[in-house]
């Protein structure tokens, strides 16, 4: 849709771009995602930190500004290089398999089993 809109309206000086965020550590993500999942993202990000809301917040005004006047029809991935090569799928599959076989996983417990002795 981004490319279509850019092609249809570019001659009218209308640009269209999109932002595709990766994992952004909003308060909801920090408080609700198991630490084991956050660790998987951290392990495979090309950058040594997680995304924050400001990372998206700075991208959008840039795309709306004159500084990006020659950018149109693009989807900007703001995801810390996580999806350059996506090796995390096997780690996620392992995590899901272990989570399904665990009778109870405490919320916010770094992926620990209910007795706290084993990590996911």
mmCIF file of C-alpha atoms in Angstrom, residues 2-120:
data_model
loop_
_atom_site.group_PDB
_atom_site.id
_atom_site.type_symbol
_atom_site.label_atom_id
_atom_site.label_comp_id
_atom_site.label_asym_id
_atom_site.label_seq_id
_atom_site.Cartn_x
_atom_site.Cartn_y
_atom_site.Cartn_z
ATOM 1 C CA UNK A 2 2.881 2.377 0.806
ATOM 2 C CA UNK A 3 4.463 1.886 -2.601
ATOM 3 C CA UNK A 4 1.125 2.092 -4.393
ATOM 4 C CA UNK A 5 0.223 5.360 -2.664
ATOM 5 C CA UNK A 6 3.678 6.812 -3.358
ATOM 6 C CA UNK A 7 3.395 5.910 -7.051
ATOM 7 C CA UNK A 8 -0.150 7.264 -7.394
ATOM 8 C CA UNK A 9 0.426 10.618 -5.690
ATOM 9 C CA UNK A 10 4.132 11.379 -6.079
ATOM 10 C CA UNK A 11 3.572 13.697 -9.050
ATOM 11 C CA UNK A 12 1.330 15.732 -6.760
ATOM 12 C CA UNK A 13 4.266 16.172 -4.323
ATOM 13 C CA UNK A 14 2.762 13.680 -1.908
ATOM 14 C CA UNK A 15 5.146 11.200 -0.334
ATOM 15 C CA UNK A 16 4.113 8.023 1.437
ATOM 16 C CA UNK A 17 6.371 6.021 3.731
ATOM 17 C CA UNK A 18 5.795 3.539 6.499
ATOM 18 C CA UNK A 19 7.481 2.544 9.733
ATOM 19 C CA UNK A 20 7.761 -1.126 10.706
ATOM 20 C CA UNK A 21 8.763 -1.301 14.365
ATOM 21 C CA UNK A 22 10.429 -4.293 15.937
ATOM 22 C CA UNK A 23 10.195 -5.010 19.632
ATOM 23 C CA UNK A 24 9.834 -1.647 21.344
ATOM 24 C CA UNK A 25 10.149 -1.682 25.119
ATOM 25 C CA UNK A 26 7.059 0.230 26.054
ATOM 26 C CA UNK A 27 5.904 -0.030 29.672
ATOM 27 C CA UNK A 28 3.391 -2.696 28.579
ATOM 28 C CA UNK A 29 6.115 -4.782 26.913
ATOM 29 C CA UNK A 30 8.451 -4.448 29.897
ATOM 30 C CA UNK A 31 5.737 -5.464 32.347
ATOM 31 C CA UNK A 32 4.113 -8.274 30.367
ATOM 32 C CA UNK A 33 6.755 -10.060 28.310
ATOM 33 C CA UNK A 34 8.616 -12.933 29.948
ATOM 34 C CA UNK A 35 12.281 -12.147 30.515
ATOM 35 C CA UNK A 36 13.169 -15.229 28.479
ATOM 36 C CA UNK A 37 11.544 -13.664 25.400
ATOM 37 C CA UNK A 38 13.280 -10.333 26.010
ATOM 38 C CA UNK A 39 16.553 -12.232 26.285
ATOM 39 C CA UNK A 40 15.954 -13.891 22.909
ATOM 40 C CA UNK A 41 15.434 -10.501 21.285
ATOM 41 C CA UNK A 42 18.520 -9.121 23.003
ATOM 42 C CA UNK A 43 20.608 -12.076 21.880
ATOM 43 C CA UNK A 44 19.837 -11.574 18.192
ATOM 44 C CA UNK A 45 19.632 -7.783 17.862
ATOM 45 C CA UNK A 46 22.503 -6.370 15.833
ATOM 46 C CA UNK A 47 22.613 -3.520 18.349
ATOM 47 C CA UNK A 48 23.325 -4.209 22.028
ATOM 48 C CA UNK A 49 20.079 -2.717 23.352
ATOM 49 C CA UNK A 50 16.314 -2.871 22.876
ATOM 50 C CA UNK A 51 14.199 -0.302 21.079
ATOM 51 C CA UNK A 52 12.359 2.420 22.938
ATOM 52 C CA UNK A 53 9.338 4.506 22.008
ATOM 53 C CA UNK A 54 11.578 7.457 21.105
ATOM 54 C CA UNK A 55 13.218 5.362 18.382
ATOM 55 C CA UNK A 56 9.888 5.301 16.576
ATOM 56 C CA UNK A 57 9.116 8.837 17.681
ATOM 57 C CA UNK A 58 12.262 10.206 16.004
ATOM 58 C CA UNK A 59 11.746 8.255 12.779
ATOM 59 C CA UNK A 60 8.251 9.551 12.025
ATOM 60 C CA UNK A 61 9.061 13.290 12.207
ATOM 61 C CA UNK A 62 12.126 12.688 10.016
ATOM 62 C CA UNK A 63 9.963 11.026 7.366
ATOM 63 C CA UNK A 64 7.494 13.918 7.561
ATOM 64 C CA UNK A 65 10.243 16.540 7.280
ATOM 65 C CA UNK A 66 11.936 18.195 4.316
ATOM 66 C CA UNK A 67 15.123 16.296 5.204
ATOM 67 C CA UNK A 68 13.473 13.185 3.736
ATOM 68 C CA UNK A 69 12.017 14.906 0.661
ATOM 69 C CA UNK A 70 13.527 12.329 -1.716
ATOM 70 C CA UNK A 71 12.296 9.292 0.210
ATOM 71 C CA UNK A 72 8.971 7.831 -0.857
ATOM 72 C CA UNK A 73 7.393 4.417 -1.113
ATOM 73 C CA UNK A 74 9.643 2.995 1.593
ATOM 74 C CA UNK A 75 8.992 1.037 4.739
ATOM 75 C CA UNK A 76 11.618 1.887 7.322
ATOM 76 C CA UNK A 77 12.326 -0.986 9.680
ATOM 77 C CA UNK A 78 13.096 0.342 13.139
ATOM 78 C CA UNK A 79 14.087 -2.907 14.800
ATOM 79 C CA UNK A 80 17.728 -2.772 15.861
ATOM 80 C CA UNK A 81 18.875 -5.040 13.058
ATOM 81 C CA UNK A 82 16.999 -7.974 14.569
ATOM 82 C CA UNK A 83 15.607 -9.134 11.241
ATOM 83 C CA UNK A 84 18.777 -8.758 9.145
ATOM 84 C CA UNK A 85 19.183 -12.467 9.648
ATOM 85 C CA UNK A 86 16.418 -13.948 11.732
ATOM 86 C CA UNK A 87 18.050 -16.832 13.623
ATOM 87 C CA UNK A 88 15.791 -16.348 16.630
ATOM 88 C CA UNK A 89 13.037 -18.623 15.290
ATOM 89 C CA UNK A 90 14.587 -21.791 16.716
ATOM 90 C CA UNK A 91 14.995 -20.107 20.120
ATOM 91 C CA UNK A 92 11.338 -19.023 20.049
ATOM 92 C CA UNK A 93 10.246 -22.529 19.026
ATOM 93 C CA UNK A 94 12.238 -24.003 21.938
ATOM 94 C CA UNK A 95 10.736 -21.442 24.324
ATOM 95 C CA UNK A 96 7.172 -22.205 23.176
ATOM 96 C CA UNK A 97 7.723 -25.951 23.404
ATOM 97 C CA UNK A 98 9.022 -25.644 26.962
ATOM 98 C CA UNK A 99 6.249 -23.215 27.909
ATOM 99 C CA UNK A 100 3.575 -25.621 26.638
ATOM 100 C CA UNK A 101 5.019 -28.479 28.656
ATOM 101 C CA UNK A 102 5.232 -26.424 31.854
ATOM 102 C CA UNK A 103 2.159 -26.691 34.085
ATOM 103 C CA UNK A 104 2.493 -23.148 35.323
ATOM 104 C CA UNK A 105 4.823 -20.283 34.513
ATOM 105 C CA UNK A 106 4.870 -17.352 36.879
ATOM 106 C CA UNK A 107 4.173 -14.056 35.210
ATOM 107 C CA UNK A 108 7.208 -11.732 35.248
ATOM 108 C CA UNK A 109 9.524 -14.502 36.500
ATOM 109 C CA UNK A 110 12.201 -14.533 33.774
ATOM 110 C CA UNK A 111 10.639 -17.648 32.302
ATOM 111 C CA UNK A 112 11.203 -19.720 35.468
ATOM 112 C CA UNK A 113 9.153 -22.812 36.294
ATOM 113 C CA UNK A 114 6.769 -22.489 39.212
ATOM 114 C CA UNK A 115 9.355 -23.816 41.670
ATOM 115 C CA UNK A 116 11.950 -21.325 40.407
ATOM 116 C CA UNK A 117 14.595 -23.982 39.796
ATOM 117 C CA UNK A 118 14.591 -24.241 36.008
ATOM 118 C CA UNK A 119 14.817 -21.486 33.439
ATOM 119 C CA UNK A 120 13.111 -21.524 30.056
#
